[in-house]
Structures are given as C-alpha cells and as structure tokens.
Amino acid sequence: MRLHTGLASVGALLLPFASAQSPGGTGSSNVSSSLGPDENGFYWVYSEGLSAAFNPYGASIAKLLIHDKYGVERDVVAGFDNATAYSLDAAHPHLGGVPGRYANRIQNSTFEIDGETYHVNPNENPTPDAPDGADTLHGGHDGWDYRNFTVVSHTNDSITFSIVDPDGDQGFPGEVISYITYTLTDFTWDFKMVAIATTKKTPIMLSSHTYWNLDGFANNETNTALNHTFYLPYSGQRVGVDNILIPTGDIVANKQGSVNDFWSAPKQIGADLQSSEAEGNCGFNCTGYDTCWIINRGQDGPYDWRAEGGFVARLQSAWSGIQVDVYTDQEAFQMYSCNGQNGTMPLKTTQGLVDNEDFPRTIPQYGCLVMEVEDWIDAINHPEWQRETKQIFGPGGDPYVLQASYVFSINDTATS
Ligand SMILES: *[C@@H]1O[C@H](CO)[C@@H](O)[C@H](O)[C@H]1NC(C)=O
Ligand SMILES: *[C@@H]1O[C@H](CO)[C@@H](O)[C@H](O)[C@H]1NC(C)=O
Ligand SMILES: *[C@@H]1O[C@H](CO)[C@@H](O)[C@H](O)[C@H]1NC(C)=O
Ligand SMILES: *[C@@H]1O[C@H](CO)[C@@H](O)[C@H](O)[C@H]1NC(C)=O
Ligand SMILES: *[C@@H]1O[C@H](CO)[C@@H](O)[C@H](O)[C@H]1NC(C)=O
Ligand SMILES: *[C@@H]1O[C@H](CO)[C@@H](O)[C@H](O)[C@H]1NC(C)=O
Ligand SMILES: *[C@@H]1O[C@H](CO)[C@@H](O)[C@H](O)[C@H]1NC(C)=O
Ligand SMILES: *[C@@H]1O[C@H](CO)[C@@H](O)[C@H](O)[C@H]1NC(C)=O
Ligand SMILES: *[C@@H]1O[C@H](CO)[C@@H](O)[C@H](O)[C@H]1NC(C)=O
Ligand SMILES: *[C@@H]1O[C@H](CO)[C@@H](O)[C@H](O)[C@H]1NC(C)=O
C-alpha cells in the first residue's frame, strides 16, 4: 500500500464535507451508479477519495473528481462534457487518451527494423517539401486516440478497453492488439497498458496524455497552472531536441538551477519562464516546457517502482492543496506546459468559476499541464541508445507493458 500515513486521516477528515457543492458543478456528484455508459457516453469508476469517468474514444479519462483541502469537489483533468464532442473536435489536442501505436514524434516519419525501412503517416510540421508534415506525432493522423476502443470489462472500480490495430494502419508493420485497464483504489488511479504484436516486428510506445489542473480550473487568483509545483527527483538528464522537438540523439544535463532542473528541488512551473533560457525551450518561438526527462533510478540499486516514496514525479497546487505522486515502471517522463493553448478550448461544466468576470470559461496558455509516462522518445531512430527491447516487439516475444499509479493526497505545504 502506498497510502501516505497522513492520507487516511485526510480522507476521514473530508468525509463530512463529501456533499459540498462544487462551485462550477452542475451535478458533478450526480453520477450514474449503475454500470454501462451514462447519458454522456462515459463509464464511471469509483474508489475511496476518487471517482472518474472514462470514454471509449482514445480510451481517455474524461473526468477525475477529488475533494480539495476545503472539501470542495474538483474535476482536475481537461476534457469535454460528453463522448460525442471528442470525435467532433477538429483541433484534437489528444485529451486524456492513449497515443498509439507509437507516442510522441518519429523523425522524418521513418524508421528501420532488420534492415527494412518503413514510412508512416506524417502529420506535424508541414513544409513545402513535406506538405503533410516533416514528422509523425502520436501515431499519425488516425492514431489510437482518434479511435473508439471497445469496452471489454467494466466494474465499480475498474474498466478495460481493447483495440485491434491492423497491419499497415498509418504505415506501421503488423497487427497490434492492446488492452488498457484503469483501476481506482484508495486515492489512487492505476493503469496498466499491454500490447502484443501478433504478426510482424513493430515499434510500440504508449502513454496517457492527460491534461491536469489541480485547481479544477477554479483558482480565483490565477487561471494558469504556473503556480503548480513540480518535482522530478530522478531526472538530472533530458532528451536533447531540435527546434521542432525531434530528438537529436544527445542526452543533455539539466544543470542545477537551469530552466529544466526539477530534480534538485521542487519548483513552480512558472518559476523560470522569464529567463532567456526558457525561450525556445519547447521549440521554435516557444517559451515553456515540452520536455522528455530521463528517469534515472538504477544508480541506487535495484528498485521496486511501487515502493512508497519512490514517485518519479510530484505535482502540487498550494491553492487547492491537491498533490499527485506519479509512480511508474517507465524510464522517461514528458511534461508539456500547455504552451499551445490559446483560450479556445472550453472548460467542462464541472470546472471553472461561475459568474467570474476575470477568467473566461476556457483554457488559457499555461492553463494546464500534460504529464506522460513513457519510454525514451524516438528511440527507434537512435539505436545508439540501445533501447530496442523496450520499443520493438514481435510475435512470440514479450508483450509491451506500461504500468503507473497516480497517488493523490492533500498537502497544504506545497511551495507557493
Ligand atoms: C441528477 O440526476 C437526476 C436524474 O437524471 C436529475 O433528475 C437531476 O436533475 C440531477 N441533478 C442535478 C443537480 O443535476
Ligand atoms: C462503488 O465504490 C464506491 C467507492 O468505493 C462505494 O462507495 C460504492 O458503494 C460502490 N458501489 C457499488 C455498487 O458497489
Ligand atoms: C457535448 O459537449 C459539448 C462541449 O463539451 C457541447 O458543445 C455539446 O452541446 C454537447 N452535446 C450534447 C448532446 O450534450
Ligand atoms: C465514437 O463513438 C461516438 C459515440 O459515443 C460517436 O459519436 C463517434 O462518431 C465515434 N467516433 C469514431 C471516430 O468512431
Ligand atoms: C487557437 O488554437 C486552435 C487549436 O490549435 C486553433 O485552431 C485556432 O486557430 C487558434 N486560435 C487563435 C486565435 O490563435
Ligand atoms: C526522409 O524520408 C524520405 C522518404 O520519406 C527520404 O527520402 C529522406 O532521405 C529522409 N531524410 C532523412 C534526413 O532521413
Ligand atoms: C478564493 O477562493 C478561496 C478558496 O475557495 C476562498 O477562501 C477565497 O475567499 C476566494 N477569494 C475570492 C476573492 O473570492
Ligand atoms: C504564484 O507564485 C508566485 C511566486 O512564484 C507568487 O509571486 C504569486 O503570488 C503566486 N500567485 C498565486 C495566485 O498564487
Ligand atoms: C512568435 O510567437 C508570437 C506569440 O505567440 C507571435 O506573435 C509571433 O508572430 C511569433 N513569431 C514568429 C517568427 O513566428
Ligand atoms: C508536502 O509537500 C512538501 C513540499 O513540496 C514536501 O516537502 C512534503 O514531503 C509533502 N508531504 C507529503 C506527505 O507528501
């Protein structure tokens, strides 16, 4: 059990407030208790301290409800109010889904396996020479998080989705069959992603692409997440990238005190964004983070990724008091600080402030952050990293497996 000692008492403390009204809430607590989808097409899962709604589209998390330090229920992930909206949204910001079959970017939309070169669908950074794009992001223009998964099992505390990704889809070799299971236990969201290459060798890398705002977008002092505190205790290094965020092959040091240093101490997301070093840190003309940090734990000897205190990332908001500790078996961690948000994405009815003239009911730039557990990005184009067994899978070999646990608590002492 990874429950922090203080946590059980926090849970007990909050119970008397369990019926407190969420300010933006038009019934966030009024959820279907029966199995099967609710009237919005979402599947609800419950545990002590948490409830969550999942959507077959992209196997995405649509709502995650937790009570803040005042006992007010907050929905801390971005999304839409109903399942239909996800397929209609042209901007498709990969809201809460599973990017696949290969998350993040593939340089030049090509890779080689056993001497054979494969071309996959380009869908990012169009140029005159490459009008569809210079690279592939999140598995192509019809990647897994553009598809409706099948619900194979749904209980009060867990849901399993499956997908069959055919041979040749988006240009990838061979069929892949995958199962995504989300489970809620006390104050914890667990996920397990398994994928099997049934016919040919193929790259596989999955993740959860969830947008967080631990204030439920209801902070009445700021509508950004720049005051969230972030900590990556094992991440003294990151993957070096070019100005369209394609890995160069270099593994770069995050020197103490530099913009990308979140290892030496917890730091607010916005703490260094005024520094000139932050300009271009997330690509051409971009100030902020879209960074893949390396998780380096082996130096302390063998480790159990589930061991209490062994979180690889911690995100906190002093305003709501909500803290989430991320535990995972993965060896890289991407954080994107919503640099590209521009106030066009609406909040859900479960989020934001009611009748507040300062903050429109939309997500501004830096209004959220995405945290992704994954493997080293684009390692399929960097054999010198020697990660083939983590990224290339074939019939008869080991399956791809990703596991993570997001452990929530109330911590009033986050640096502010
Ligand atoms: C809760 O759900 C019931 C049944 O669908 C509905 O009649 C009621 O208005 C809902 N309450 C709120 C606060 O949304
Ligand atoms: C579902 O789980 C919640 C939280 O653990 C519990 O309060 C509730 O009674 C459960 N409902 C059913 C139908 O088992
Ligand atoms: C679904 O949600 C979207 C925005 O989240 C809203 O614009 C739309 O009207 C909703 N559709 C239905 C049928 O409720
Ligand atoms: C996914 O399912 C929803 C129904 O919940 C439907 O409206 C939508 O068109 C489907 N999208 C795709 C891409 O199949
Ligand atoms: C805001 O971002 C959306 C999605 O990327 C884009 O479609 C829209 O054109 C942008 N609007 C402005 C005003 O920049
Ligand atoms: C990029 O891919 C194209 C084929 O799609 C190939 O002709 C070209 O040489 C590749 N460029 C690099 C730098 O690998
Ligand atoms: C802001 O929200 C906090 C927490 O809900 C509350 O204590 C405070 O009074 C609010 N401030 C304003 C100016 O509304
Ligand atoms: C955000 O943090 C900065 C210090 O990094 C502080 O000056 C500011 O008051 C904080 N704002 C809010 C709304 O907490
Ligand atoms: C850089 O970004 C700013 C703000 O997003 C924009 O106004 C400007 O046009 C961009 N400059 C270039 C050269 O793209
Ligand atoms: C609460 O947050 C502070 C500041 O980041 C940290 O030092 C402390 O360990 C946290 N407490 C718990 C129980 O997680």
Short mmCIF file of N, CA and C and ligand atoms in Angstrom, two decimals, residues 91 340-344, ligand 5:
data_model
loop_
_atom_site.label_atom_id
_atom_site.label_comp_id
_atom_site.label_asym_id
_atom_site.label_seq_id
_atom_site.Cartn_x
_atom_site.Cartn_y
_atom_site.Cartn_z
N ALA A 91 -9.56 20.35 -33.52
CA ALA A 91 -8.22 20.67 -33.00
C ALA A 91 -7.54 19.42 -32.42
N GLY A 340 0.71 25.79 -26.11
CA GLY A 340 -0.06 25.97 -27.33
C GLY A 340 -1.53 26.28 -27.10
N GLN A 341 -1.98 26.25 -25.84
CA GLN A 341 -3.37 26.60 -25.57
C GLN A 341 -3.53 28.10 -25.79
N ASN A 342 -4.72 28.50 -26.31
CA ASN A 342 -4.88 29.92 -26.62
C ASN A 342 -6.26 30.45 -26.23
N GLY A 343 -6.94 29.77 -25.31
CA GLY A 343 -8.22 30.27 -24.83
C GLY A 343 -9.40 29.87 -25.70
N THR A 344 -9.19 28.89 -26.59
CA THR A 344 -10.34 28.45 -27.41
C THR A 344 -10.99 27.17 -26.86
C1 LIG B 5 -6.16 28.54 -31.18
O1 LIG B 5 -5.78 27.17 -31.25
C2 LIG B 5 -6.65 26.38 -32.03
C3 LIG B 5 -6.24 24.94 -31.88
O2 LIG B 5 -4.87 24.78 -32.07
C4 LIG B 5 -6.59 26.86 -33.47
O3 LIG B 5 -7.47 26.09 -34.27
C5 LIG B 5 -7.01 28.32 -33.52
O4 LIG B 5 -6.84 28.82 -34.82
C6 LIG B 5 -6.17 29.16 -32.56
N1 LIG B 5 -6.76 30.49 -32.48
C7 LIG B 5 -6.02 31.58 -32.42
C8 LIG B 5 -6.77 32.86 -32.29
O5 LIG B 5 -4.79 31.55 -32.42
#
